[in-house]
Amino acid sequence: MRCKTAERYISLKLDGELSAKLVSKLDEHLMKCSSCKEIHRQTALLTENLTAIQDVEYPAWLHHRIMNNLPKKAERQSTWRVSLAYATFSLMIFFSVFAGVGLGKKAYTDNSDYAQIEQEDYLQLSFGDNSIWEVYDE
Ligand SMILES: [Zn+2]
């Protein structure tokens, strides 16, 4: 087993997500490799400490105090960003409608074949023989 693989397996083992077969392979590597053994020791210690931290309860006022001390400027900036996003979005809609209308006009004026086709033929052309429009017509 390569050390890179062993490092990945160490985390999985500590999370309880490594199969027994791979755990024994990892343990085999840890017996031979001192650097991975040290990584395993430190990671296990870190995991243990982090698990202990989760049990600590924070005082109820801490959240309010942090929120009240946040700079007010940040709020204004985010509102400005939201309106910029709306403006960009509106412009995109406007230009896509504009471009769509432009493309449509160009397609119908340039393509003289379409212009000569009768109204009914055109409906069949665009929706096909099994079109739902045809079903409604009958
Ligand atoms: Zn190693």
mmCIF file with all atom_site columns, C-alpha atoms and ligand atoms in Angstrom:
data_model
loop_
_atom_site.group_PDB
_atom_site.id
_atom_site.type_symbol
_atom_site.label_atom_id
_atom_site.label_alt_id
_atom_site.label_comp_id
_atom_site.label_asym_id
_atom_site.label_entity_id
_atom_site.label_seq_id
_atom_site.pdbx_PDB_ins_code
_atom_site.Cartn_x
_atom_site.Cartn_y
_atom_site.Cartn_z
_atom_site.occupancy
_atom_site.B_iso_or_equiv
_atom_site.pdbx_formal_charge
_atom_site.auth_seq_id
_atom_site.auth_comp_id
_atom_site.auth_asym_id
_atom_site.auth_atom_id
_atom_site.pdbx_PDB_model_num
ATOM   1   C  CA . MET A 1 1   ? 0.000   0.000  0.000   1.00 0.00 ? 1   MET A CA 1
ATOM   2   C  CA . ARG A 1 2   ? 1.247   3.471  -0.895  1.00 0.00 ? 2   ARG A CA 1
ATOM   3   C  CA . CYS A 1 3   ? 1.411   6.154  1.791   1.00 0.00 ? 3   CYS A CA 1
ATOM   4   C  CA . LYS A 1 4   ? -1.067  8.345  -0.123  1.00 0.00 ? 4   LYS A CA 1
ATOM   5   C  CA . THR A 1 5   ? -3.628  5.527  -0.039  1.00 0.00 ? 5   THR A CA 1
ATOM   6   C  CA . ALA A 1 6   ? -2.886  4.859  3.619   1.00 0.00 ? 6   ALA A CA 1
ATOM   7   C  CA . GLU A 1 7   ? -3.562  8.519  4.488   1.00 0.00 ? 7   GLU A CA 1
ATOM   8   C  CA . ARG A 1 8   ? -6.948  8.318  2.785   1.00 0.00 ? 8   ARG A CA 1
ATOM   9   C  CA . TYR A 1 9   ? -7.775  5.059  4.561   1.00 0.00 ? 9   TYR A CA 1
ATOM   10  C  CA . ILE A 1 10  ? -6.802  6.517  7.948   1.00 0.00 ? 10  ILE A CA 1
ATOM   11  C  CA . SER A 1 11  ? -9.604  9.096  7.759   1.00 0.00 ? 11  SER A CA 1
ATOM   12  C  CA . LEU A 1 12  ? -12.085 6.505  6.537   1.00 0.00 ? 12  LEU A CA 1
ATOM   13  C  CA . LYS A 1 13  ? -11.105 4.128  9.333   1.00 0.00 ? 13  LYS A CA 1
ATOM   14  C  CA . LEU A 1 14  ? -11.570 6.806  11.994  1.00 0.00 ? 14  LEU A CA 1
ATOM   15  C  CA . ASP A 1 15  ? -14.985 7.638  10.527  1.00 0.00 ? 15  ASP A CA 1
ATOM   16  C  CA . GLY A 1 16  ? -15.895 3.950  10.665  1.00 0.00 ? 16  GLY A CA 1
ATOM   17  C  CA . GLU A 1 17  ? -16.298 3.797  6.897   1.00 0.00 ? 17  GLU A CA 1
ATOM   18  C  CA . LEU A 1 18  ? -13.484 1.377  6.033   1.00 0.00 ? 18  LEU A CA 1
ATOM   19  C  CA . SER A 1 19  ? -14.158 -2.324 5.504   1.00 0.00 ? 19  SER A CA 1
ATOM   20  C  CA . ALA A 1 20  ? -12.523 -4.828 7.866   1.00 0.00 ? 20  ALA A CA 1
ATOM   21  C  CA . LYS A 1 21  ? -10.386 -6.158 5.029   1.00 0.00 ? 21  LYS A CA 1
ATOM   22  C  CA . LEU A 1 22  ? -8.954  -2.729 4.273   1.00 0.00 ? 22  LEU A CA 1
ATOM   23  C  CA . VAL A 1 23  ? -8.519  -1.964 7.975   1.00 0.00 ? 23  VAL A CA 1
ATOM   24  C  CA . SER A 1 24  ? -6.232  -4.973 8.317   1.00 0.00 ? 24  SER A CA 1
ATOM   25  C  CA . LYS A 1 25  ? -4.320  -3.907 5.186   1.00 0.00 ? 25  LYS A CA 1
ATOM   26  C  CA . LEU A 1 26  ? -3.954  -0.417 6.643   1.00 0.00 ? 26  LEU A CA 1
ATOM   27  C  CA . ASP A 1 27  ? -2.809  -1.765 10.008  1.00 0.00 ? 27  ASP A CA 1
ATOM   28  C  CA . GLU A 1 28  ? -0.236  -3.838 8.152   1.00 0.00 ? 28  GLU A CA 1
ATOM   29  C  CA . HIS A 1 29  ? 1.112   -0.666 6.503   1.00 0.00 ? 29  HIS A CA 1
ATOM   30  C  CA . LEU A 1 30  ? 1.074   1.250  9.788   1.00 0.00 ? 30  LEU A CA 1
ATOM   31  C  CA . MET A 1 31  ? 3.278   -1.438 11.371  1.00 0.00 ? 31  MET A CA 1
ATOM   32  C  CA . LYS A 1 32  ? 5.933   -0.874 8.696   1.00 0.00 ? 32  LYS A CA 1
ATOM   33  C  CA . CYS A 1 33  ? 5.638   2.875  8.022   1.00 0.00 ? 33  CYS A CA 1
ATOM   34  C  CA . SER A 1 34  ? 6.469   5.230  10.887  1.00 0.00 ? 34  SER A CA 1
ATOM   35  C  CA . SER A 1 35  ? 5.318   8.424  9.120   1.00 0.00 ? 35  SER A CA 1
ATOM   36  C  CA . CYS A 1 36  ? 1.855   7.012  8.429   1.00 0.00 ? 36  CYS A CA 1
ATOM   37  C  CA . LYS A 1 37  ? 1.727   5.687  11.967  1.00 0.00 ? 37  LYS A CA 1
ATOM   38  C  CA . GLU A 1 38  ? 2.360   9.224  13.227  1.00 0.00 ? 38  GLU A CA 1
ATOM   39  C  CA . ILE A 1 39  ? -0.337  10.615 10.905  1.00 0.00 ? 39  ILE A CA 1
ATOM   40  C  CA . HIS A 1 40  ? -2.729  7.981  12.250  1.00 0.00 ? 40  HIS A CA 1
ATOM   41  C  CA . ARG A 1 41  ? -1.901  8.886  15.849  1.00 0.00 ? 41  ARG A CA 1
ATOM   42  C  CA . GLN A 1 42  ? -2.389  12.627 15.275  1.00 0.00 ? 42  GLN A CA 1
ATOM   43  C  CA . THR A 1 43  ? -5.574  12.219 13.244  1.00 0.00 ? 43  THR A CA 1
ATOM   44  C  CA . ALA A 1 44  ? -7.055  9.958  15.914  1.00 0.00 ? 44  ALA A CA 1
ATOM   45  C  CA . LEU A 1 45  ? -6.188  12.556 18.558  1.00 0.00 ? 45  LEU A CA 1
ATOM   46  C  CA . LEU A 1 46  ? -7.725  15.349 16.469  1.00 0.00 ? 46  LEU A CA 1
ATOM   47  C  CA . THR A 1 47  ? -10.901 13.361 15.862  1.00 0.00 ? 47  THR A CA 1
ATOM   48  C  CA . GLU A 1 48  ? -11.165 12.633 19.572  1.00 0.00 ? 48  GLU A CA 1
ATOM   49  C  CA . ASN A 1 49  ? -10.762 16.324 20.475  1.00 0.00 ? 49  ASN A CA 1
ATOM   50  C  CA . LEU A 1 50  ? -13.237 17.487 17.845  1.00 0.00 ? 50  LEU A CA 1
ATOM   51  C  CA . THR A 1 51  ? -15.817 15.020 19.110  1.00 0.00 ? 51  THR A CA 1
ATOM   52  C  CA . ALA A 1 52  ? -15.322 16.404 22.630  1.00 0.00 ? 52  ALA A CA 1
ATOM   53  C  CA . ILE A 1 53  ? -15.795 20.001 21.410  1.00 0.00 ? 53  ILE A CA 1
ATOM   54  C  CA . GLN A 1 54  ? -19.201 19.233 19.945  1.00 0.00 ? 54  GLN A CA 1
ATOM   55  C  CA . ASP A 1 55  ? -20.568 18.585 23.431  1.00 0.00 ? 55  ASP A CA 1
ATOM   56  C  CA . VAL A 1 56  ? -19.684 22.080 24.659  1.00 0.00 ? 56  VAL A CA 1
ATOM   57  C  CA . GLU A 1 57  ? -22.717 24.345 24.891  1.00 0.00 ? 57  GLU A CA 1
ATOM   58  C  CA . TYR A 1 58  ? -22.349 27.992 23.900  1.00 0.00 ? 58  TYR A CA 1
ATOM   59  C  CA . PRO A 1 59  ? -24.091 30.689 25.944  1.00 0.00 ? 59  PRO A CA 1
ATOM   60  C  CA . ALA A 1 60  ? -27.406 31.817 24.450  1.00 0.00 ? 60  ALA A CA 1
ATOM   61  C  CA . TRP A 1 61  ? -26.312 35.463 24.102  1.00 0.00 ? 61  TRP A CA 1
ATOM   62  C  CA . LEU A 1 62  ? -23.251 34.636 21.962  1.00 0.00 ? 62  LEU A CA 1
ATOM   63  C  CA . HIS A 1 63  ? -25.165 34.382 18.683  1.00 0.00 ? 63  HIS A CA 1
ATOM   64  C  CA . HIS A 1 64  ? -26.930 37.739 19.197  1.00 0.00 ? 64  HIS A CA 1
ATOM   65  C  CA . ARG A 1 65  ? -23.726 39.433 20.222  1.00 0.00 ? 65  ARG A CA 1
ATOM   66  C  CA . ILE A 1 66  ? -21.908 38.240 17.093  1.00 0.00 ? 66  ILE A CA 1
ATOM   67  C  CA . MET A 1 67  ? -24.803 39.232 14.829  1.00 0.00 ? 67  MET A CA 1
ATOM   68  C  CA . ASN A 1 68  ? -25.070 42.696 16.424  1.00 0.00 ? 68  ASN A CA 1
ATOM   69  C  CA . ASN A 1 69  ? -21.360 43.336 16.049  1.00 0.00 ? 69  ASN A CA 1
ATOM   70  C  CA . LEU A 1 70  ? -21.242 42.512 12.363  1.00 0.00 ? 70  LEU A CA 1
ATOM   71  C  CA . PRO A 1 71  ? -20.545 45.609 10.267  1.00 0.00 ? 71  PRO A CA 1
ATOM   72  C  CA . LYS A 1 72  ? -23.735 47.194 8.941   1.00 0.00 ? 72  LYS A CA 1
ATOM   73  C  CA . LYS A 1 73  ? -22.025 48.100 5.667   1.00 0.00 ? 73  LYS A CA 1
ATOM   74  C  CA . ALA A 1 74  ? -21.983 44.466 4.598   1.00 0.00 ? 74  ALA A CA 1
ATOM   75  C  CA . GLU A 1 75  ? -25.784 44.421 4.588   1.00 0.00 ? 75  GLU A CA 1
ATOM   76  C  CA . ARG A 1 76  ? -26.034 47.441 2.291   1.00 0.00 ? 76  ARG A CA 1
ATOM   77  C  CA . GLN A 1 77  ? -23.471 45.933 -0.071  1.00 0.00 ? 77  GLN A CA 1
ATOM   78  C  CA . SER A 1 78  ? -25.414 42.696 -0.402  1.00 0.00 ? 78  SER A CA 1
ATOM   79  C  CA . THR A 1 79  ? -28.644 44.613 -1.210  1.00 0.00 ? 79  THR A CA 1
ATOM   80  C  CA . TRP A 1 80  ? -26.732 46.474 -3.879  1.00 0.00 ? 80  TRP A CA 1
ATOM   81  C  CA . ARG A 1 81  ? -25.474 43.194 -5.282  1.00 0.00 ? 81  ARG A CA 1
ATOM   82  C  CA . VAL A 1 82  ? -28.970 41.732 -5.373  1.00 0.00 ? 82  VAL A CA 1
ATOM   83  C  CA . SER A 1 83  ? -30.285 44.711 -7.337  1.00 0.00 ? 83  SER A CA 1
ATOM   84  C  CA . LEU A 1 84  ? -27.333 44.453 -9.709  1.00 0.00 ? 84  LEU A CA 1
ATOM   85  C  CA . ALA A 1 85  ? -28.203 40.796 -10.234 1.00 0.00 ? 85  ALA A CA 1
ATOM   86  C  CA . TYR A 1 86  ? -31.817 41.736 -10.988 1.00 0.00 ? 86  TYR A CA 1
ATOM   87  C  CA . ALA A 1 87  ? -30.685 44.417 -13.437 1.00 0.00 ? 87  ALA A CA 1
ATOM   88  C  CA . THR A 1 88  ? -28.394 41.963 -15.214 1.00 0.00 ? 88  THR A CA 1
ATOM   89  C  CA . PHE A 1 89  ? -31.161 39.379 -15.339 1.00 0.00 ? 89  PHE A CA 1
ATOM   90  C  CA . SER A 1 90  ? -33.643 41.890 -16.779 1.00 0.00 ? 90  SER A CA 1
ATOM   91  C  CA . LEU A 1 91  ? -31.129 42.978 -19.402 1.00 0.00 ? 91  LEU A CA 1
ATOM   92  C  CA . MET A 1 92  ? -30.536 39.346 -20.357 1.00 0.00 ? 92  MET A CA 1
ATOM   93  C  CA . ILE A 1 93  ? -34.285 38.766 -20.755 1.00 0.00 ? 93  ILE A CA 1
ATOM   94  C  CA . PHE A 1 94  ? -34.632 41.968 -22.780 1.00 0.00 ? 94  PHE A CA 1
ATOM   95  C  CA . PHE A 1 95  ? -31.782 41.078 -25.120 1.00 0.00 ? 95  PHE A CA 1
ATOM   96  C  CA . SER A 1 96  ? -32.878 37.485 -25.595 1.00 0.00 ? 96  SER A CA 1
ATOM   97  C  CA . VAL A 1 97  ? -36.403 38.625 -26.525 1.00 0.00 ? 97  VAL A CA 1
ATOM   98  C  CA . PHE A 1 98  ? -34.902 41.292 -28.800 1.00 0.00 ? 98  PHE A CA 1
ATOM   99  C  CA . ALA A 1 99  ? -32.552 38.749 -30.416 1.00 0.00 ? 99  ALA A CA 1
ATOM   100 C  CA . GLY A 1 100 ? -35.354 36.179 -30.707 1.00 0.00 ? 100 GLY A CA 1
ATOM   101 C  CA . VAL A 1 101 ? -37.668 38.634 -32.477 1.00 0.00 ? 101 VAL A CA 1
ATOM   102 C  CA . GLY A 1 102 ? -34.792 39.717 -34.707 1.00 0.00 ? 102 GLY A CA 1
ATOM   103 C  CA . LEU A 1 103 ? -33.911 36.126 -35.600 1.00 0.00 ? 103 LEU A CA 1
ATOM   104 C  CA . GLY A 1 104 ? -37.571 35.295 -36.245 1.00 0.00 ? 104 GLY A CA 1
ATOM   105 C  CA . LYS A 1 105 ? -38.023 38.257 -38.588 1.00 0.00 ? 105 LYS A CA 1
ATOM   106 C  CA . LYS A 1 106 ? -34.814 37.430 -40.418 1.00 0.00 ? 106 LYS A CA 1
ATOM   107 C  CA . ALA A 1 107 ? -35.788 33.755 -40.799 1.00 0.00 ? 107 ALA A CA 1
ATOM   108 C  CA . TYR A 1 108 ? -39.225 34.564 -42.229 1.00 0.00 ? 108 TYR A CA 1
ATOM   109 C  CA . THR A 1 109 ? -38.137 37.344 -44.568 1.00 0.00 ? 109 THR A CA 1
ATOM   110 C  CA . ASP A 1 110 ? -35.022 35.567 -45.868 1.00 0.00 ? 110 ASP A CA 1
ATOM   111 C  CA . ASN A 1 111 ? -36.632 32.180 -46.428 1.00 0.00 ? 111 ASN A CA 1
ATOM   112 C  CA . SER A 1 112 ? -38.938 32.687 -49.387 1.00 0.00 ? 112 SER A CA 1
ATOM   113 C  CA . ASP A 1 113 ? -39.936 28.974 -49.374 1.00 0.00 ? 113 ASP A CA 1
ATOM   114 C  CA . TYR A 1 114 ? -41.809 29.410 -46.122 1.00 0.00 ? 114 TYR A CA 1
ATOM   115 C  CA . ALA A 1 115 ? -43.578 32.514 -47.366 1.00 0.00 ? 115 ALA A CA 1
ATOM   116 C  CA . GLN A 1 116 ? -45.014 30.657 -50.373 1.00 0.00 ? 116 GLN A CA 1
ATOM   117 C  CA . ILE A 1 117 ? -46.378 27.722 -48.390 1.00 0.00 ? 117 ILE A CA 1
ATOM   118 C  CA . GLU A 1 118 ? -50.115 27.834 -47.673 1.00 0.00 ? 118 GLU A CA 1
ATOM   119 C  CA . GLN A 1 119 ? -51.245 28.265 -44.081 1.00 0.00 ? 119 GLN A CA 1
ATOM   120 C  CA . GLU A 1 120 ? -52.400 24.601 -43.642 1.00 0.00 ? 120 GLU A CA 1
ATOM   121 C  CA . ASP A 1 121 ? -49.242 23.125 -45.176 1.00 0.00 ? 121 ASP A CA 1
ATOM   122 C  CA . TYR A 1 122 ? -47.207 25.269 -42.877 1.00 0.00 ? 122 TYR A CA 1
ATOM   123 C  CA . LEU A 1 123 ? -49.004 23.921 -39.788 1.00 0.00 ? 123 LEU A CA 1
ATOM   124 C  CA . GLN A 1 124 ? -48.240 20.365 -40.864 1.00 0.00 ? 124 GLN A CA 1
ATOM   125 C  CA . LEU A 1 125 ? -44.665 21.291 -41.595 1.00 0.00 ? 125 LEU A CA 1
ATOM   126 C  CA . SER A 1 126 ? -44.012 22.697 -38.187 1.00 0.00 ? 126 SER A CA 1
ATOM   127 C  CA . PHE A 1 127 ? -45.895 20.153 -36.067 1.00 0.00 ? 127 PHE A CA 1
ATOM   128 C  CA . GLY A 1 128 ? -45.611 16.979 -38.148 1.00 0.00 ? 128 GLY A CA 1
ATOM   129 C  CA . ASP A 1 129 ? -48.224 14.467 -39.266 1.00 0.00 ? 129 ASP A CA 1
ATOM   130 C  CA . ASN A 1 130 ? -49.131 13.293 -35.773 1.00 0.00 ? 130 ASN A CA 1
ATOM   131 C  CA . SER A 1 131 ? -49.409 16.784 -34.436 1.00 0.00 ? 131 SER A CA 1
ATOM   132 C  CA . ILE A 1 132 ? -51.813 17.512 -31.610 1.00 0.00 ? 132 ILE A CA 1
ATOM   133 C  CA . TRP A 1 133 ? -53.182 20.395 -33.744 1.00 0.00 ? 133 TRP A CA 1
ATOM   134 C  CA . GLU A 1 134 ? -54.307 17.925 -36.349 1.00 0.00 ? 134 GLU A CA 1
ATOM   135 C  CA . VAL A 1 135 ? -56.147 15.892 -33.701 1.00 0.00 ? 135 VAL A CA 1
ATOM   136 C  CA . TYR A 1 136 ? -57.997 19.013 -32.595 1.00 0.00 ? 136 TYR A CA 1
ATOM   137 C  CA . ASP A 1 137 ? -58.885 19.866 -36.191 1.00 0.00 ? 137 ASP A CA 1
ATOM   138 C  CA . GLU A 1 138 ? -60.785 16.588 -36.751 1.00 0.00 ? 138 GLU A CA 1
HETATM 139 ZN ZN . ZN  B 2 .   ? 3.187   5.116  4.814   1.00 0.00 ? 1   ZN  B ZN 1
#
